[in-house]
Short mmCIF file of C-alpha atoms in Angstrom, two decimals:
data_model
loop_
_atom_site.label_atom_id
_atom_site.label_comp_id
_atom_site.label_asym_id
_atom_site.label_seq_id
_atom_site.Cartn_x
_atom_site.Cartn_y
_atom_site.Cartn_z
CA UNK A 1 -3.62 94.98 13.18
CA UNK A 2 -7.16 93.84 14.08
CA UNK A 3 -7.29 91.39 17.12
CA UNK A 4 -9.32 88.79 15.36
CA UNK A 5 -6.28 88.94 12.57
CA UNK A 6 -4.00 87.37 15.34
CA UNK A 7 -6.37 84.24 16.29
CA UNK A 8 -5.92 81.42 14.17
CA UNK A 9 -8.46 79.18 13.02
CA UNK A 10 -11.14 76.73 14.04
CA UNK A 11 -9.79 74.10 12.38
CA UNK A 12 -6.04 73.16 11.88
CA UNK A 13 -5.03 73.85 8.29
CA UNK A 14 -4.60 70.67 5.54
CA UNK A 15 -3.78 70.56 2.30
CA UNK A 16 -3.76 66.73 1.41
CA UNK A 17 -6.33 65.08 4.11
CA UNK A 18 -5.87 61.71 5.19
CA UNK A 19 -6.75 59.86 2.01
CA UNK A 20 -4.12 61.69 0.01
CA UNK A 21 -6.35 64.25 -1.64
CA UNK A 22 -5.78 67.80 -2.12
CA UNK A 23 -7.63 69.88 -0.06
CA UNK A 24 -8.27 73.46 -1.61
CA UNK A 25 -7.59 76.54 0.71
CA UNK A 26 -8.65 80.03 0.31
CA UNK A 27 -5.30 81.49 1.84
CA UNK A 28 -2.60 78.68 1.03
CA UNK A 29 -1.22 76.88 -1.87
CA UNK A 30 -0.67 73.87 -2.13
CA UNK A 31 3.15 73.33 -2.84
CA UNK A 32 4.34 72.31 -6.54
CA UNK A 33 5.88 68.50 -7.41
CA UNK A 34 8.94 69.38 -6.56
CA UNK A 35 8.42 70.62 -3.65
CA UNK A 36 6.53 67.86 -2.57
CA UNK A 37 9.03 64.72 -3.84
CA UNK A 38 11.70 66.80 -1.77
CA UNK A 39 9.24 66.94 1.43
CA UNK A 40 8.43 62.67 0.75
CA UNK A 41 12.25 61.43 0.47
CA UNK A 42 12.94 63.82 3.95
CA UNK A 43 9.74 61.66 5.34
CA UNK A 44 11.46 58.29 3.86
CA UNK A 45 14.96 59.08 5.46
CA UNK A 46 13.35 60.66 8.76
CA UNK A 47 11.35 57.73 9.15
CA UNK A 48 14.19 55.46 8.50
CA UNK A 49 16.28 57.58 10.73
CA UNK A 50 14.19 56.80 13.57
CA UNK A 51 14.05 53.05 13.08
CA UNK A 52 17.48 53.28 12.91
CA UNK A 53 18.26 55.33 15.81
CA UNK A 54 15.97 53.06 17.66
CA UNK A 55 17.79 49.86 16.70
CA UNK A 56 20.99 51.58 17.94
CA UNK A 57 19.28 52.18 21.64
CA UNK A 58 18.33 48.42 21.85
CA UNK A 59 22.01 47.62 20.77
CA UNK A 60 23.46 49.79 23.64
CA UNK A 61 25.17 52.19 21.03
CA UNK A 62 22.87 54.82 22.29
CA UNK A 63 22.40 55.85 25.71
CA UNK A 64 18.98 57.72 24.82
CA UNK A 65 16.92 58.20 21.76
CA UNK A 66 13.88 60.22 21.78
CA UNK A 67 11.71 58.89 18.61
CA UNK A 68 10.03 61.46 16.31
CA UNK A 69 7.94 58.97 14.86
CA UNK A 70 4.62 59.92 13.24
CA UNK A 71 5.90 63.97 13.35
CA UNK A 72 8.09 63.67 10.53
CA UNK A 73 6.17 65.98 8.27
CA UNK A 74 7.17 68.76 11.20
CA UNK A 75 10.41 68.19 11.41
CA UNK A 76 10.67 67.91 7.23
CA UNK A 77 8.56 71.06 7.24
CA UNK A 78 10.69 72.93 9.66
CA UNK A 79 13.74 72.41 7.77
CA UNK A 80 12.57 72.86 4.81
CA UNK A 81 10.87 76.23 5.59
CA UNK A 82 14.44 77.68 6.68
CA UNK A 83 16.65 80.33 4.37
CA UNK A 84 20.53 79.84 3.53
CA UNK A 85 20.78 82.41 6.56
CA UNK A 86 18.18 81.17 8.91
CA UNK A 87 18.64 79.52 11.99
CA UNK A 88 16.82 76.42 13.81
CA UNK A 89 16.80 75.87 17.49
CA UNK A 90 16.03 72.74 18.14
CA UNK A 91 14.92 70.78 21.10
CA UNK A 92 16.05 67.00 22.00
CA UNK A 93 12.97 65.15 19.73
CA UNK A 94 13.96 67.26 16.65
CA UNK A 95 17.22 65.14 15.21
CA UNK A 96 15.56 64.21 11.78
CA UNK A 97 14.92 68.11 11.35
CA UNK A 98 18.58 69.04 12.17
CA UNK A 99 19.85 66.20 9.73
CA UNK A 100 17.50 67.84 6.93
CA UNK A 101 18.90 71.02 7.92
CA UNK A 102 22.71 69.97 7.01
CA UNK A 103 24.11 68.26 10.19
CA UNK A 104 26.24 64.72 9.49
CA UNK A 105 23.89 61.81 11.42
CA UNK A 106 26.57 60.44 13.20
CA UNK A 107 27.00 63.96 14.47
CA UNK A 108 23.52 64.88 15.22
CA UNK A 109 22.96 61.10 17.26
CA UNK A 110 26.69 62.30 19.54
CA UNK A 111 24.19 64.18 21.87
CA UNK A 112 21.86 60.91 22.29
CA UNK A 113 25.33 58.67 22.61
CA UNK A 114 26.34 60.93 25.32
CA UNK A 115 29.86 62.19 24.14
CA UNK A 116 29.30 65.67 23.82
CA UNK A 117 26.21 68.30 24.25
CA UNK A 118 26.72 68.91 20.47
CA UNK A 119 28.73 66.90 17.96
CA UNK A 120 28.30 69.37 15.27
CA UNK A 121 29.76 73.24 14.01
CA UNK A 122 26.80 75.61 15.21
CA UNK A 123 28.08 77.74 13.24
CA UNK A 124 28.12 76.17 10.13
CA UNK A 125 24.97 74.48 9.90
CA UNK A 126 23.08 77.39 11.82
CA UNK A 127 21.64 74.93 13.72
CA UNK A 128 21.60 75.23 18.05
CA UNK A 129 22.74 72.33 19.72
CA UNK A 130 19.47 70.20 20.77
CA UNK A 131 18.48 71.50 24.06
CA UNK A 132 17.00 68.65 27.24
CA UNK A 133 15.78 71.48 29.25
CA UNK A 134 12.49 72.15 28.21
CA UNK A 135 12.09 75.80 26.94
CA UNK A 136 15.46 77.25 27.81
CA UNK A 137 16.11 77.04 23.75
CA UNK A 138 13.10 79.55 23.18
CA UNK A 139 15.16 81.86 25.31
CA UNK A 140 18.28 81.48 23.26
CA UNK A 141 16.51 81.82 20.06
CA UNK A 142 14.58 84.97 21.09
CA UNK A 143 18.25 86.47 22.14
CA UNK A 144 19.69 85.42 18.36
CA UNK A 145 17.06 86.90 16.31
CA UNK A 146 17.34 90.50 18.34
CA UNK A 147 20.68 90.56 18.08
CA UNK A 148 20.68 89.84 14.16
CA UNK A 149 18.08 92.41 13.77
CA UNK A 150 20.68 94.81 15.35
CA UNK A 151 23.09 93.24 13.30
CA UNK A 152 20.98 94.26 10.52
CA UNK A 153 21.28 90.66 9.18
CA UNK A 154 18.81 88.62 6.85
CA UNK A 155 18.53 86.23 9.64
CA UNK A 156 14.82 84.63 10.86
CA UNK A 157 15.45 82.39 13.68
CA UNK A 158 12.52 79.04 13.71
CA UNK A 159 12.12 77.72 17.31
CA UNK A 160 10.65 74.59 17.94
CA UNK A 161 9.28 73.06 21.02
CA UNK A 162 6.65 70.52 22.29
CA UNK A 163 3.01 71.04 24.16
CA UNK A 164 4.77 70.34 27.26
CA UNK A 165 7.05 73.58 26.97
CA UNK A 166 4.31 75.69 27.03
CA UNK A 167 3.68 75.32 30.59
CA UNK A 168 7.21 76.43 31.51
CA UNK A 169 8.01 80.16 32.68
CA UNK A 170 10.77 80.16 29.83
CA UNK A 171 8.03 80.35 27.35
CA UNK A 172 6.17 83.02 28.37
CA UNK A 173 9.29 85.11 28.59
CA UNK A 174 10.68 83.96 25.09
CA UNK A 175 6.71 85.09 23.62
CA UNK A 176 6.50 88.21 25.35
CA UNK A 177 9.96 89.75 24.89
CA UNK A 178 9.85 88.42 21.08
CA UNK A 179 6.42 90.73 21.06
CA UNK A 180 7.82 93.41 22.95
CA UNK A 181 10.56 94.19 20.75
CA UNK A 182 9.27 92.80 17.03
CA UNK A 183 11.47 90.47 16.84
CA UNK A 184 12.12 87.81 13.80
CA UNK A 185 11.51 84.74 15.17
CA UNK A 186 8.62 82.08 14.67
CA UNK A 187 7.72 79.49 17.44
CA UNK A 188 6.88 76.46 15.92
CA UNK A 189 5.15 74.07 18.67
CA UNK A 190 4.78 70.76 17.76
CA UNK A 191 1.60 69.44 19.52
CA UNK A 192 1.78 65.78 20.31
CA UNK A 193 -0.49 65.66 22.51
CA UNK A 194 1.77 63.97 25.76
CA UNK A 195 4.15 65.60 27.75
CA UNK A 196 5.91 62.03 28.75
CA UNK A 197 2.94 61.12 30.30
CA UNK A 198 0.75 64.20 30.72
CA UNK A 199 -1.90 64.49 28.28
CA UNK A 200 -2.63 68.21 26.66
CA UNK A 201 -5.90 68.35 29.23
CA UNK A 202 -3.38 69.30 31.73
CA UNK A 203 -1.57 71.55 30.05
CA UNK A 204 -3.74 74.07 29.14
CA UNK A 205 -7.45 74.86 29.02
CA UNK A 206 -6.86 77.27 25.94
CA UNK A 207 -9.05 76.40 22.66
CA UNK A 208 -5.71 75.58 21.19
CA UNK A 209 -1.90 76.43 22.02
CA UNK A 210 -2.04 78.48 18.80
CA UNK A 211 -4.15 80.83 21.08
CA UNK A 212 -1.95 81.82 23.31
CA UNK A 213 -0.36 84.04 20.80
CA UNK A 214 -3.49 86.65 21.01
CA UNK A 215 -2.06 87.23 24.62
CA UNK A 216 1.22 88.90 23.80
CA UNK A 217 0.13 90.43 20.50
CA UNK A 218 1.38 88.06 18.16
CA UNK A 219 -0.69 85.92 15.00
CA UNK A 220 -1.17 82.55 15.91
CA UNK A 221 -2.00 79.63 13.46
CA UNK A 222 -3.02 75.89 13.57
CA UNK A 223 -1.78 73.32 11.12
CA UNK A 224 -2.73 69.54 10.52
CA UNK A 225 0.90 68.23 11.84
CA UNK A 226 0.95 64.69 9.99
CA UNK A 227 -0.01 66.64 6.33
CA UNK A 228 3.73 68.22 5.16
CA UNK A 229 2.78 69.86 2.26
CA UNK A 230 0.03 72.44 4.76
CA UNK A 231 3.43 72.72 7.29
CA UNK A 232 5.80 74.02 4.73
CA UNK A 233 2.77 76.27 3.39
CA UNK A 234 2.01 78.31 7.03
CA UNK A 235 5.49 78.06 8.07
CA UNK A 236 6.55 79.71 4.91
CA UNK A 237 4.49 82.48 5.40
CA UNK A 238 5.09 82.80 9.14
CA UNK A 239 8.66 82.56 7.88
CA UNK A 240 8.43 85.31 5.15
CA UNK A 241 6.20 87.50 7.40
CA UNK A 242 9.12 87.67 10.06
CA UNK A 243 11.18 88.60 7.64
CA UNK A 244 9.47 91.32 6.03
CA UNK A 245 9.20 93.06 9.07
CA UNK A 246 6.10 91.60 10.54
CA UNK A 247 8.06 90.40 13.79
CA UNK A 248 7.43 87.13 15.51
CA UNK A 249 4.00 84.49 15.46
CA UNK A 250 3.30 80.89 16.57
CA UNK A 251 2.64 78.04 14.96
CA UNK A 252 0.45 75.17 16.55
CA UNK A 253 1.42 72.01 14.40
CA UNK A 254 -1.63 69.04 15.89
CA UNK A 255 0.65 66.10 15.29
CA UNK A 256 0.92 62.78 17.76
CA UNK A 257 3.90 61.21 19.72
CA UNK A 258 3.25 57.88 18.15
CA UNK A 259 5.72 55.54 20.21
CA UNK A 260 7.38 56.06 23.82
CA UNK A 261 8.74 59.58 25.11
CA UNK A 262 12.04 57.91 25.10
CA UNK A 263 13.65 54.10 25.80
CA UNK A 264 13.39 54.61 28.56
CA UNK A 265 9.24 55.52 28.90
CA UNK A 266 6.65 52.86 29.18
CA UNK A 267 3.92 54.78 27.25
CA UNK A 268 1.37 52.10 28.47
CA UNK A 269 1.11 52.80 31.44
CA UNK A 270 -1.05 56.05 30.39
CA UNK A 271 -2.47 55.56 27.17
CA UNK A 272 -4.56 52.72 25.26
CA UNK A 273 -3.41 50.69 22.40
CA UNK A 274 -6.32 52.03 20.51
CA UNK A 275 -5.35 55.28 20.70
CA UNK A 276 -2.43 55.05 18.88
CA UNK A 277 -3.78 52.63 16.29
CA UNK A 278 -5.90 55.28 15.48
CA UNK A 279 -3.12 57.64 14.21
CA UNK A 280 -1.39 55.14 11.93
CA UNK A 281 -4.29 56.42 9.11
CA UNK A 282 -3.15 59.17 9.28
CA UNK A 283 0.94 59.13 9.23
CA UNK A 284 2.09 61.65 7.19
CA UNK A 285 4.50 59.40 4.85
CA UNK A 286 1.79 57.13 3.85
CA UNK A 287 -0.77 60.23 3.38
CA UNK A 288 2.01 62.16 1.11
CA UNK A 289 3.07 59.10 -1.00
CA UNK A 290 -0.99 58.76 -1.71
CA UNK A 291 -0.97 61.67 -3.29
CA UNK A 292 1.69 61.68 -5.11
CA UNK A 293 0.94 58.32 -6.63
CA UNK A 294 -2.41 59.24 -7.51
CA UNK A 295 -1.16 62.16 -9.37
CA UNK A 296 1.71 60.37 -10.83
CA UNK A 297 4.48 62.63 -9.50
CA UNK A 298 5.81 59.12 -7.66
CA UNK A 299 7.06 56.17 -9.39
CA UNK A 300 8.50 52.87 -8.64
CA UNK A 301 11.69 54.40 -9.48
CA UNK A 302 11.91 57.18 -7.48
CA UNK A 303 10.67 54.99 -4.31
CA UNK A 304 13.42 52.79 -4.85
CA UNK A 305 16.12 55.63 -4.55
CA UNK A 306 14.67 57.58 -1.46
CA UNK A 307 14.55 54.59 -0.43
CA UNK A 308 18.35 53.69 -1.13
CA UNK A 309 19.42 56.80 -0.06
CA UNK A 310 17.74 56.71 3.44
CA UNK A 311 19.18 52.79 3.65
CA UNK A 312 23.08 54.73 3.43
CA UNK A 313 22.29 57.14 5.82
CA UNK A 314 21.06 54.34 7.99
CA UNK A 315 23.91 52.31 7.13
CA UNK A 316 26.27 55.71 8.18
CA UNK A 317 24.63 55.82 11.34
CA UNK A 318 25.82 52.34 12.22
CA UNK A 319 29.34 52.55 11.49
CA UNK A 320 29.60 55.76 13.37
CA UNK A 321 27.99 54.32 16.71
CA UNK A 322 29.26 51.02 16.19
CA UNK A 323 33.12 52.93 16.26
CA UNK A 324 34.21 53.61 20.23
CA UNK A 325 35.38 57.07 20.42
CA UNK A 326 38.66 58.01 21.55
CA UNK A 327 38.20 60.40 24.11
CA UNK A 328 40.35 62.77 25.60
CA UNK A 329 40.32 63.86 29.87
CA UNK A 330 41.45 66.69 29.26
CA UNK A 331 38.77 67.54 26.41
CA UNK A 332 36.56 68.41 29.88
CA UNK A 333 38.76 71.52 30.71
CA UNK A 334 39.89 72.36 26.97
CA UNK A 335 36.57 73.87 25.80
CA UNK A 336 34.59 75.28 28.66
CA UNK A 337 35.58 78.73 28.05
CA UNK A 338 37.88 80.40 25.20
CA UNK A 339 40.48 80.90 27.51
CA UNK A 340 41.44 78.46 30.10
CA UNK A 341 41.54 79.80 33.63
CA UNK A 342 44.04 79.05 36.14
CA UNK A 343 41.90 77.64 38.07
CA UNK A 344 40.81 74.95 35.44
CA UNK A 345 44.39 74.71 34.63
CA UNK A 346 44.43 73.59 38.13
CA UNK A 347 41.60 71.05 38.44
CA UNK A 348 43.58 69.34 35.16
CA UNK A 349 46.60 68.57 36.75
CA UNK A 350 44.42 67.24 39.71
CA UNK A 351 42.72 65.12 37.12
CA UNK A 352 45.79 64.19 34.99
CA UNK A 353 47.87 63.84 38.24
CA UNK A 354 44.86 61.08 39.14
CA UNK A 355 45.08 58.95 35.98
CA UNK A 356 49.08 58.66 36.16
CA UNK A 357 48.83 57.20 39.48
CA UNK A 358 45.99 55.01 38.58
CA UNK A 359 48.14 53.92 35.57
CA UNK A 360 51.19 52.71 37.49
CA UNK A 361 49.56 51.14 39.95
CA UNK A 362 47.75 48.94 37.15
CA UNK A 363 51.43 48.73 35.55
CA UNK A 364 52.27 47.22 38.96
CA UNK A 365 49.40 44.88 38.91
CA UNK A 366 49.70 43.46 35.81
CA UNK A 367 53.98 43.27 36.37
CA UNK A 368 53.06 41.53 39.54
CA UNK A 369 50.63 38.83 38.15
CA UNK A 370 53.30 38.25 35.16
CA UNK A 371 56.22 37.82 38.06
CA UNK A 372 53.76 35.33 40.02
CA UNK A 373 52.67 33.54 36.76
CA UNK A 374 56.54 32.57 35.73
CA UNK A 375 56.97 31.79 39.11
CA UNK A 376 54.28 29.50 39.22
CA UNK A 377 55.38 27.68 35.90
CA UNK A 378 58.87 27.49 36.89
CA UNK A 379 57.88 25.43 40.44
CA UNK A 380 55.42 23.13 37.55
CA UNK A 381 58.74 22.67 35.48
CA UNK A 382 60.57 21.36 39.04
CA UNK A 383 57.82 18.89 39.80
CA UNK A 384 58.20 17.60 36.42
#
């Protein structure tokens, strides 16, 4: 392969601009209507997700909710771009892909509510529990798609991360090995331009992220974020590429963070108002449902039940969180490793041993304040 075949291009790749009209493209298609009205009702319930999730944070039901706001058409596209046999790794901004890819809300959110690392079966959704760390997941993902090439399995691993975890030592070692040893995975960075509160400009003085693939040998490609129907189209082929053989390649994705890193983030304290007005033309639900109204692929109709549909997933959502879990001590010693070790066995019965005595003496409390209350009312039945 030529180098110049590995950079990507100029410009980020779009299919539908801002307006809602096609764009034509030498090298990609634009998807069919189906395709499409499946990409728009994941925008509609990932956008409605995120309201949602939000709502929940203000209500105290979550402990954490990092919004994906604005990127939905990535984390649509990512899902969408996956195989029955596939995997996603996702990081902790990526919920609305890992509900497209499968996962029960409530259980995708348990992360965010701070129950568990991972409320949902790995294994049965092929989906990675979200990773906080930045990076480490590119790591894991690396490790999954060598060993199911050894395997000999039909298995393409998608790895997703933000502009921020391209600055961390994990990243370079998840790129080079996957070039090293060809293998089938595609690293899909979604480029919102803040790291919390470090702009790109201090990230990286590259011409894009999408050029730092050229350094370890792999193709690298930008795409217009906010347009879903150009992110299915290049992850698709980065997709089928990897698993033709081709081995691994990166995907830039220019998207933007369009509300706070998190609750708790006070995103004006490093970027203007303006700035962020300035994105709203171009969210990707509003640019998708453009064009398919204009081309009459979208009715009333059909609004009204993406719409309905992402209201009950909403409406899921609440129930769940609103619903105080019953949790178990012992739950912290039960799953750590396959096999409990003595010495876990050990730090339970310290634990358990703990809670017993804490429960009698709040028997004893509350026995005690009954005792003094009839004694109270019998001296008030004297004096009468």
């Amino acid at each position: 392969m030529l180098h110049t075949d590995l950079l990507p291009r100029d410009t980020a790749v779009q299919l539908i601009d801002e307006d809602g009209t096609a764009v034509a493209d030498e090298r990609y298609a634009l998807p069919d209507s189906d395709t499409l009205l499946a990409a728009y009702r994941g925008l509609v319930e990932g956008r409605r997700i995120n309201d949602q999730a939000g709502a929940l944070v203000r209500q105290g039901r979550l402990a954490v909710y990092p919004s994906s706001h604005g990127q939905e058409a990535c984390q649509v596209g990512a899902a969408m771009s996956l195989g029955a046999t596939d995997w996603l790794f996702p990081t902790y901004r990526d919920s609305v892909a890992v509900i497209a890819r499968g996962v029960d809300p409530a259980d995708a959110m348990v992360l965010l509510k701070g129950d568990w690392h991972s409320g949902y079966d790995v294994r049965a959704h092929r989906v990675a529990p979200q990773a906080t760390p930045l990076a480490t997941q590119l790591l894991h993902a690396v490790g999954f798609a060598q060993a199911a090439k050894h395997r000999g399995e039909d298995t393409v691993v998608l790895a997703l991360c933000g502009d921020g975890a391209t600055s961390e030592g994990d990243f370079h070692e998840a790129m080079n090995f996957a070039a090293v040893f060809h293998v089938p995975v595609v690293f899909f960075v979604q480029n919102n331009e803040f790291a919390i509160s470090v702009p790109l400009s201090r990230q990286t003085a590259a011409p894009s992220l999408a050029h730092k693939a050229i350094g370890y040998g792999m193709p690298g490609q930008r795409v217009d974020g906010n347009d879903v129907a150009a992110v299915v189209a290049v992850l698709d082929e980065a997709m089928s590429r990897a698993r033709a053989g081709g081995g691994p390649s990166l995907v830039e994705a220019h998207t933007y963070r369009m509300q706070a890193h998190t609750n708790a983030d006070d995103d004006t304290r490093y970027r203007e108002r303006d700035e962020v007005q300035a994105w709203i033309a171009r969210d990707p639900l509003l640019r998708l449902r453009a064009h398919l109204t204009a081309t009459g692929a979208l009715d009333t109709a059909t609004e009204e039940l993406f719409a309905s549909g992402a209201e009950e997933i909403a409406a899921a959502m609440r129930t769940a969180l609103n619903t105080d879990a019953d949790l178990d001590p012992e739950d912290l010693f039960r799953f750590v490793t396959e096999t409990r070790s003595a010495q876990l066995d050990e730090q339970w019965d310290l634990l358990r041993g703990e809670i017993e005595r804490s429960r009698l003496t709040d028997a004893g409390a509350d026995a005690g304040a009954g005792a003094g209350a009839g004694a109270g009312a019998a001296m008030n039945g004297a004096r009468r």
